[in-house]
Tab-separated table of C-alpha atoms in Angstrom:
chain	number	residue	atom	x	y	z
A	1	UNK	CA	-60.728	-206.654	-1.063
A	2	UNK	CA	-61.888	-206.573	2.515
A	3	UNK	CA	-59.126	-204.108	3.423
A	4	UNK	CA	-60.076	-201.913	0.470
A	5	UNK	CA	-63.711	-201.963	1.536
A	6	UNK	CA	-62.852	-201.154	5.153
A	7	UNK	CA	-60.479	-198.313	4.288
A	8	UNK	CA	-62.880	-196.790	1.810
A	9	UNK	CA	-62.312	-194.028	-0.705
A	10	UNK	CA	-61.890	-190.362	0.164
A	11	UNK	CA	-64.158	-187.916	-1.604
A	12	UNK	CA	-63.708	-184.200	-2.163
A	13	UNK	CA	-67.253	-183.240	-1.174
A	14	UNK	CA	-66.567	-179.505	-1.490
A	15	UNK	CA	-65.720	-179.855	-5.189
A	16	UNK	CA	-68.637	-182.242	-5.675
A	17	UNK	CA	-71.039	-179.712	-4.122
A	18	UNK	CA	-69.678	-176.993	-6.427
A	19	UNK	CA	-70.167	-179.362	-9.358
A	20	UNK	CA	-73.755	-179.901	-8.236
A	21	UNK	CA	-74.388	-176.182	-8.415
A	22	UNK	CA	-72.848	-175.815	-11.863
A	23	UNK	CA	-74.740	-178.851	-13.159
A	24	UNK	CA	-77.949	-177.367	-11.784
A	25	UNK	CA	-77.264	-174.168	-13.735
A	26	UNK	CA	-76.481	-176.107	-16.923
A	27	UNK	CA	-79.681	-178.130	-16.526
A	28	UNK	CA	-81.749	-174.940	-16.123
A	29	UNK	CA	-80.098	-173.480	-19.251
A	30	UNK	CA	-80.880	-176.661	-21.192
A	31	UNK	CA	-84.499	-176.503	-19.992
A	32	UNK	CA	-84.764	-172.973	-21.383
A	33	UNK	CA	-83.264	-174.107	-24.702
A	34	UNK	CA	-85.682	-177.052	-24.874
A	35	UNK	CA	-88.677	-174.812	-24.156
A	36	UNK	CA	-87.494	-172.275	-26.743
A	37	UNK	CA	-87.082	-175.023	-29.354
A	38	UNK	CA	-90.544	-176.391	-28.544
A	39	UNK	CA	-92.026	-172.882	-28.334
A	40	UNK	CA	-93.792	-173.890	-25.120
A	41	UNK	CA	-93.133	-175.214	-21.649
A	42	UNK	CA	-93.949	-178.835	-20.820
A	43	UNK	CA	-92.780	-181.596	-18.490
A	44	UNK	CA	-89.515	-182.633	-20.163
A	45	UNK	CA	-89.417	-185.861	-18.168
A	46	UNK	CA	-92.889	-186.962	-19.276
A	47	UNK	CA	-92.550	-189.357	-22.230
A	48	UNK	CA	-96.125	-188.611	-23.353
A	49	UNK	CA	-95.677	-184.828	-23.318
A	50	UNK	CA	-92.264	-185.076	-24.957
A	51	UNK	CA	-93.662	-187.406	-27.606
A	52	UNK	CA	-96.386	-184.882	-28.476
A	53	UNK	CA	-93.805	-182.113	-28.809
A	54	UNK	CA	-91.353	-184.134	-30.909
A	55	UNK	CA	-93.667	-186.055	-33.188
A	56	UNK	CA	-96.884	-184.045	-33.375
A	57	UNK	CA	-95.797	-180.450	-32.939
A	58	UNK	CA	-92.302	-180.575	-34.493
A	59	UNK	CA	-93.113	-183.371	-36.956
A	60	UNK	CA	-89.993	-185.453	-36.372
A	61	UNK	CA	-90.009	-188.960	-37.803
A	62	UNK	CA	-91.238	-191.666	-35.461
A	63	UNK	CA	-88.855	-194.510	-34.776
A	64	UNK	CA	-90.396	-196.862	-32.235
A	65	UNK	CA	-93.906	-197.269	-30.846
A	66	UNK	CA	-94.711	-198.224	-27.262
A	67	UNK	CA	-97.993	-199.067	-25.504
A	68	UNK	CA	-98.531	-195.410	-24.580
A	69	UNK	CA	-97.317	-193.761	-27.801
A	70	UNK	CA	-94.083	-193.139	-29.609
A	71	UNK	CA	-90.843	-193.829	-27.759
A	72	UNK	CA	-88.584	-191.005	-26.672
A	73	UNK	CA	-85.830	-193.194	-25.215
A	74	UNK	CA	-82.137	-192.467	-25.732
A	75	UNK	CA	-81.885	-194.880	-28.686
A	76	UNK	CA	-84.656	-192.997	-30.491
A	77	UNK	CA	-83.168	-189.608	-29.647
A	78	UNK	CA	-79.772	-190.732	-30.944
A	79	UNK	CA	-81.412	-191.736	-34.235
A	80	UNK	CA	-83.055	-188.295	-34.423
A	81	UNK	CA	-79.784	-186.417	-33.875
A	82	UNK	CA	-79.410	-183.622	-36.391
A	83	UNK	CA	-83.133	-183.538	-37.218
A	84	UNK	CA	-83.876	-180.630	-34.845
A	85	UNK	CA	-81.842	-178.699	-32.218
A	86	UNK	CA	-84.188	-179.876	-29.449
A	87	UNK	CA	-82.850	-183.440	-29.776
A	88	UNK	CA	-79.298	-182.487	-28.777
A	89	UNK	CA	-80.627	-180.389	-25.895
A	90	UNK	CA	-82.694	-183.351	-24.683
A	91	UNK	CA	-79.754	-185.760	-24.814
A	92	UNK	CA	-77.550	-183.314	-22.897
A	93	UNK	CA	-80.357	-182.639	-20.401
A	94	UNK	CA	-80.863	-186.340	-19.694
A	95	UNK	CA	-77.134	-186.968	-19.282
A	96	UNK	CA	-76.703	-184.100	-16.807
A	97	UNK	CA	-79.838	-184.944	-14.803
A	98	UNK	CA	-78.704	-188.563	-14.502
A	99	UNK	CA	-75.196	-187.600	-13.370
A	100	UNK	CA	-76.524	-185.073	-10.872
A	101	UNK	CA	-79.214	-187.338	-9.411
A	102	UNK	CA	-77.210	-190.577	-9.447
A	103	UNK	CA	-73.752	-189.426	-8.397
A	104	UNK	CA	-73.147	-185.751	-7.710
A	105	UNK	CA	-75.990	-185.238	-5.223
A	106	UNK	CA	-75.913	-188.763	-3.766
A	107	UNK	CA	-72.217	-189.509	-3.188
A	108	UNK	CA	-71.683	-186.886	-0.430
A	109	UNK	CA	-74.524	-188.478	1.557
A	110	UNK	CA	-72.771	-191.852	1.351
A	111	UNK	CA	-69.627	-190.616	3.107
A	112	UNK	CA	-69.376	-192.471	6.415
A	113	UNK	CA	-69.554	-190.037	9.346
A	114	UNK	CA	-66.743	-191.678	11.334
A	115	UNK	CA	-64.248	-192.465	8.561
A	116	UNK	CA	-65.036	-189.603	6.182
A	117	UNK	CA	-64.910	-192.040	3.255
A	118	UNK	CA	-67.199	-193.961	0.959
A	119	UNK	CA	-67.203	-197.697	1.618
A	120	UNK	CA	-68.274	-199.531	-1.504
A	121	UNK	CA	-68.474	-203.332	-1.649
A	122	UNK	CA	-66.367	-205.239	-4.144
A	123	UNK	CA	-67.502	-208.542	-5.560
A	124	UNK	CA	-65.797	-211.081	-7.800
A	125	UNK	CA	-68.803	-213.345	-8.093
A	126	UNK	CA	-71.241	-211.157	-10.024
A	127	UNK	CA	-69.594	-211.702	-13.412
A	128	UNK	CA	-68.599	-215.025	-14.913
A	129	UNK	CA	-65.103	-213.688	-15.665
A	130	UNK	CA	-64.340	-212.891	-12.031
A	131	UNK	CA	-64.019	-209.198	-12.821
A	132	UNK	CA	-64.448	-206.940	-9.803
A	133	UNK	CA	-67.779	-205.241	-9.408
A	134	UNK	CA	-68.468	-202.256	-7.182
A	135	UNK	CA	-71.771	-202.184	-5.304
A	136	UNK	CA	-73.509	-199.814	-2.900
A	137	UNK	CA	-72.542	-197.466	-4.463
A	138	UNK	CA	-71.638	-198.707	-7.922
A	139	UNK	CA	-68.629	-196.579	-8.798
A	140	UNK	CA	-67.976	-198.337	-12.107
A	141	UNK	CA	-70.799	-196.648	-13.996
A	142	UNK	CA	-69.459	-193.119	-13.622
A	143	UNK	CA	-68.728	-192.104	-17.217
A	144	UNK	CA	-65.070	-191.807	-18.118
A	145	UNK	CA	-65.302	-190.342	-21.622
A	146	UNK	CA	-67.403	-187.242	-20.877
A	147	UNK	CA	-66.072	-184.042	-19.309
A	148	UNK	CA	-68.692	-184.185	-16.566
A	149	UNK	CA	-67.852	-187.814	-15.793
A	150	UNK	CA	-64.161	-186.902	-15.554
A	151	UNK	CA	-64.988	-184.069	-13.142
A	152	UNK	CA	-66.915	-186.491	-10.925
A	153	UNK	CA	-64.048	-188.998	-10.988
A	154	UNK	CA	-61.598	-186.241	-10.010
A	155	UNK	CA	-63.533	-185.882	-6.747
A	156	UNK	CA	-62.202	-189.260	-5.609
A	157	UNK	CA	-58.946	-188.434	-3.878
A	158	UNK	CA	-56.171	-190.177	-1.961
A	159	UNK	CA	-56.539	-190.130	1.801
A	160	UNK	CA	-53.424	-188.002	2.298
A	161	UNK	CA	-50.395	-186.653	0.451
A	162	UNK	CA	-48.519	-189.808	1.478
A	163	UNK	CA	-50.840	-191.933	-0.674
A	164	UNK	CA	-51.669	-192.206	-4.332
A	165	UNK	CA	-55.023	-193.160	-5.794
A	166	UNK	CA	-54.466	-195.565	-8.663
A	167	UNK	CA	-57.016	-196.733	-11.181
A	168	UNK	CA	-56.406	-199.628	-13.499
A	169	UNK	CA	-58.403	-201.112	-16.333
A	170	UNK	CA	-57.851	-204.821	-16.630
A	171	UNK	CA	-60.312	-205.358	-19.457
A	172	UNK	CA	-59.455	-208.474	-21.396
A	173	UNK	CA	-56.017	-208.742	-19.780
A	174	UNK	CA	-56.190	-212.521	-20.139
A	175	UNK	CA	-56.241	-212.082	-23.929
A	176	UNK	CA	-53.112	-209.947	-23.858
């Protein structure tokens, strides 16, 4: 593990920067679709403003109440899927903003100047099963099932043509 941490992981920052630009465009397009569906502009990331749009203006059914009003969290939005086009736009918007802000725009800044690689820390002691965890940055939470998550993962590359980057999923291997 120490050798893996010291060697680090190469990152195709050029492709990641291009992905940042395309995600930015997609996010702007989703904003326009959200505003068109709401028939007004508002702060999409404000739960109070979004709640007013969804439940007062558009009349969608309320699912969960919080101290400040009706919840607009992802669980609620998933339950409202199909009720109004704005819901799908909001879910897509949140996914893309999270990927862009958490990974796409942050990972290039974490590339070590001297080595040109990202040096995450691996730990076996965080989980009771001894499963490896990746910290600072956490590379395990990059989605694998979405197209955007796959594009981010493709930016992790082998350090040269003489090497191969291998990923393995050992989930529940002890049961097999």
